[in-house]
């Protein structure tokens, strides 16, 4: 219980760069894709930029109204939005927990002194400070950089060392003549080199070995989480030829809080956006 009195919202909040949010202009198909790719059931919605939040989209509301089978009802995201809680970074987490329980809210946005969004907190993040970490079905196991989803398919953090991943999966990711294993250390670095740019979430990057890297989570500056799968698994047709490798060295990806991988497992100093 000491944590509730001692810790502030800023101690557990997800950094702004790691928030998964959607614009209020998003289409129904795009929203479905974000729900699927992120594994979230609640998403902040903004107008123009994240600094202008307008509410929260809940998967349950969407599913009840539209389903996932192309319902003919007119899609109007604004009519489905739920209100958000806005809090300062200095608020004690015990105060915020009480506020969220009283108002029956599961998500709060942290607002800085200028009125911009600084981070995000979920009620689960707060409860974990009292009872310890809560297992989530979309979490990668603590202490591990990747997990097997099904035969031939893996979900991995972009910071995963190449040697570790190759040894565990038996995949040969650095044997192609165009890939210099001395120049890359991580899965994220390999994907960046193959793509020739920082790929966006949902982008699929083919590998010469006949596999695809699907970017599950990323922002404009970094890759966070990847799905590694046979290249015919999603479409049934061969993937496009990869771009020429980028010759510059790509360093090992840092942790989620600073630069490259998605929700790094078990980071006590900051939260994790939850479903």
mmCIF file of C-alpha atoms in Angstrom, residues 82-85 96-108 123:
data_model
loop_
_atom_site.group_PDB
_atom_site.id
_atom_site.type_symbol
_atom_site.label_atom_id
_atom_site.label_comp_id
_atom_site.label_asym_id
_atom_site.label_seq_id
_atom_site.Cartn_x
_atom_site.Cartn_y
_atom_site.Cartn_z
ATOM 1 C CA UNK A 82 -16.566 6.938 -24.176
ATOM 2 C CA UNK A 83 -15.160 9.780 -22.037
ATOM 3 C CA UNK A 84 -11.542 9.777 -20.915
ATOM 4 C CA UNK A 85 -10.081 10.768 -17.561
ATOM 5 C CA UNK A 96 -6.152 8.244 -9.369
ATOM 6 C CA UNK A 97 -7.130 4.654 -8.551
ATOM 7 C CA UNK A 98 -9.970 5.902 -6.347
ATOM 8 C CA UNK A 99 -11.068 8.364 -9.037
ATOM 9 C CA UNK A 100 -11.101 5.702 -11.764
ATOM 10 C CA UNK A 101 -13.008 3.244 -9.580
ATOM 11 C CA UNK A 102 -15.567 5.893 -8.611
ATOM 12 C CA UNK A 103 -16.097 7.050 -12.194
ATOM 13 C CA UNK A 104 -15.888 3.496 -13.564
ATOM 14 C CA UNK A 105 -13.110 4.408 -15.985
ATOM 15 C CA UNK A 106 -10.348 2.070 -17.094
ATOM 16 C CA UNK A 107 -8.061 4.511 -18.897
ATOM 17 C CA UNK A 108 -6.638 7.959 -18.151
ATOM 18 C CA UNK A 123 -6.432 0.890 -14.007
#
